[in-house]
Amino acid sequence: MTATPEATSPEANLVADVPPGAMAFERQDYLSLMLPVKKLSAPEIQQLSPIALAYLGDAVYELFIRAWYLRPPKRQKLYHNCVVSQVRAETQARMLRSLEPFLTPTELEILKRGRNAATGGPKRVDAAIYQQATSLESLMGYLYLTDPNRLIYLFTQLNLEPLESGGSTEL
């Protein structure tokens, strides 16, 4: 027996119902896939270090970038190149600067904590760039845990170019 369209839940076919050439994040449904699995209390979140938030935020940010570049379909190497170009510290620092006008005082404080916690970093990257990237990751981790809808809003404010419009794929 074949399932009728009415019997299939919208969540089951999130990717299938996106028109060819459409960007993956034109629909709220895709972003809701990133909601936290476990809800932490406010005191538990306050106990997390900025580095712990950055650790989580790094994964959240990369997941968003990976999902953004899913459409249109590409070869695996091109997927990889697209993602790597966007998750580099230099690009994250640029994304942070583009988001700053949208941030609340609390979010700016999270950025400051993340920036101050960033020590060391790769030798190929200037320390200030590394601190900015870490602060962005801290914010992403914090919002993932505290306000996923706000996180989704900020993701939609990022200046990501679709690959077809000249988005960089160089490493």
Coordinates of C-alpha atoms in Angstrom, one line a residue:
M1 CA 0.0 0.0 0.0
T2 CA 1.4 3.4 -1.0
A3 CA 1.2 6.3 1.4
T4 CA -1.0 9.2 0.3
P5 CA 0.2 12.8 0.6
E6 CA -2.3 13.3 3.4
A7 CA -0.9 10.3 5.4
T8 CA 2.7 11.5 5.2
S9 CA 3.8 14.0 7.9
P10 CA 5.4 17.2 6.7
E11 CA 8.4 16.4 8.9
A12 CA 9.0 13.2 7.0
N13 CA 9.6 14.9 3.7
L14 CA 11.3 18.2 4.6
V15 CA 13.9 18.0 1.8
A16 CA 11.7 16.4 -0.8
D17 CA 9.2 19.3 -0.9
V18 CA 11.8 22.0 -1.5
P19 CA 11.7 23.2 -5.1
P20 CA 14.9 22.6 -7.1
G21 CA 17.3 25.4 -6.7
A22 CA 15.7 26.7 -3.4
M23 CA 18.0 27.3 -0.5
A24 CA 17.7 24.9 2.4
F25 CA 16.8 27.6 4.9
E26 CA 13.9 29.2 3.2
R27 CA 11.6 27.3 5.5
Q28 CA 11.3 27.4 9.3
D29 CA 10.9 23.6 9.3
Y30 CA 14.6 23.0 8.4
L31 CA 15.8 25.2 11.3
S32 CA 13.6 23.4 13.8
L33 CA 15.6 20.3 13.2
M34 CA 18.4 22.0 15.1
L35 CA 16.5 22.4 18.4
P36 CA 18.2 21.2 21.5
V37 CA 17.6 17.6 22.5
K38 CA 18.1 18.2 26.2
K39 CA 16.9 21.4 28.0
L40 CA 19.3 22.7 30.6
S41 CA 18.2 24.9 33.5
A42 CA 19.4 28.5 33.7
P43 CA 21.8 27.7 36.6
E44 CA 23.3 24.8 34.6
I45 CA 23.8 27.0 31.6
Q46 CA 25.5 29.7 33.8
Q47 CA 27.9 27.1 35.1
L48 CA 29.1 26.3 31.6
S49 CA 32.4 28.0 30.7
P50 CA 32.6 30.1 27.5
I51 CA 34.9 27.5 26.0
A52 CA 32.2 24.8 26.7
L53 CA 29.7 27.1 24.9
A54 CA 32.1 27.6 22.1
Y55 CA 32.6 23.8 21.8
L56 CA 28.9 23.4 21.4
G57 CA 28.5 26.5 19.2
D58 CA 31.2 25.3 16.8
A59 CA 29.1 22.2 16.1
V60 CA 25.8 24.1 15.8
Y61 CA 27.4 26.6 13.4
E62 CA 28.9 23.9 11.2
L63 CA 25.6 22.0 11.1
F64 CA 23.8 25.2 10.0
I65 CA 26.5 25.8 7.3
R66 CA 26.3 22.2 6.1
A67 CA 22.5 22.3 5.8
W68 CA 22.7 25.7 4.1
Y69 CA 24.8 24.3 1.2
L70 CA 22.8 21.1 0.7
R71 CA 20.8 22.6 -2.2
P72 CA 21.3 22.3 -5.1
P73 CA 23.0 18.8 -4.9
K74 CA 26.7 18.9 -5.3
R75 CA 29.6 16.5 -5.3
Q76 CA 31.1 15.6 -1.9
K77 CA 34.3 17.6 -2.5
L78 CA 32.3 20.7 -3.3
Y79 CA 30.1 20.3 -0.2
H80 CA 33.3 20.0 1.8
N81 CA 34.9 23.1 0.2
C82 CA 31.8 25.2 0.8
V83 CA 31.6 24.3 4.4
V84 CA 35.4 24.7 5.1
S85 CA 35.3 28.1 3.5
Q86 CA 32.5 29.2 5.9
V87 CA 33.7 27.6 9.2
R88 CA 37.2 29.1 9.0
A89 CA 38.1 31.6 11.8
E90 CA 38.4 34.4 9.4
T91 CA 34.9 33.9 7.9
Q92 CA 33.4 33.4 11.4
A93 CA 35.0 36.7 12.5
R94 CA 33.4 38.4 9.4
M95 CA 30.1 36.9 10.2
L96 CA 30.3 38.1 13.8
R97 CA 30.9 41.7 12.6
S98 CA 27.8 41.4 10.4
L99 CA 25.7 40.2 13.3
E100 CA 26.8 42.8 15.9
P101 CA 24.0 45.4 15.0
F102 CA 21.4 42.7 15.8
L103 CA 22.8 41.7 19.2
T104 CA 21.2 42.4 22.6
P105 CA 23.3 43.5 25.6
T106 CA 23.2 40.0 27.0
E107 CA 24.4 38.6 23.7
L108 CA 27.2 41.1 23.6
E109 CA 28.2 40.1 27.1
I110 CA 28.4 36.4 26.0
L111 CA 30.6 37.5 23.1
K112 CA 32.9 39.3 25.6
R113 CA 33.2 36.2 27.8
G114 CA 33.9 34.0 24.8
R115 CA 36.5 36.4 23.4
N116 CA 38.3 36.7 26.8
A117 CA 38.3 32.9 27.2
A118 CA 40.0 32.3 23.8
T119 CA 43.6 31.7 24.4
G120 CA 46.2 30.2 22.0
G121 CA 44.7 29.2 18.8
P122 CA 46.2 28.1 15.5
K123 CA 49.4 29.9 14.4
R124 CA 48.0 30.6 10.9
V125 CA 45.3 32.9 12.4
D126 CA 45.8 36.3 14.1
A127 CA 44.9 36.1 17.8
A128 CA 42.2 38.8 17.5
I129 CA 40.5 36.9 14.6
Y130 CA 40.6 33.7 16.7
Q131 CA 39.0 35.5 19.6
Q132 CA 36.2 36.8 17.4
A133 CA 35.5 33.4 16.0
T134 CA 35.5 31.8 19.5
S135 CA 33.2 34.5 20.7
L136 CA 30.8 33.8 17.9
E137 CA 30.9 30.1 18.7
S138 CA 30.2 30.9 22.4
L139 CA 27.1 32.9 21.4
M140 CA 25.9 30.1 19.1
G141 CA 26.3 27.6 21.9
Y142 CA 24.6 29.8 24.4
L143 CA 21.6 30.6 22.1
Y144 CA 21.3 27.0 21.1
L145 CA 20.7 26.2 24.8
T146 CA 18.7 29.2 25.9
D147 CA 16.8 30.6 22.9
P148 CA 16.8 28.5 19.7
N149 CA 14.3 30.9 18.0
R150 CA 16.7 33.7 18.5
L151 CA 19.5 31.6 17.2
I152 CA 17.5 30.8 14.1
Y153 CA 16.8 34.6 13.6
L154 CA 20.5 35.4 13.8
F155 CA 21.4 32.6 11.4
T156 CA 18.9 34.1 8.9
Q157 CA 20.8 37.4 9.2
L158 CA 24.1 35.9 8.1
N159 CA 25.4 37.1 4.8
L160 CA 25.8 33.7 3.2
E161 CA 25.9 33.6 -0.6
P162 CA 24.4 30.7 -2.4
L163 CA 27.0 28.9 -4.4
E164 CA 25.4 29.8 -7.7
S165 CA 25.8 33.5 -6.8
G166 CA 29.5 33.4 -6.5
G167 CA 29.9 32.0 -3.0
S168 CA 33.5 31.1 -2.4
T169 CA 34.5 27.4 -2.6
E170 CA 38.2 28.0 -2.3
L171 CA 40.1 26.7 0.7

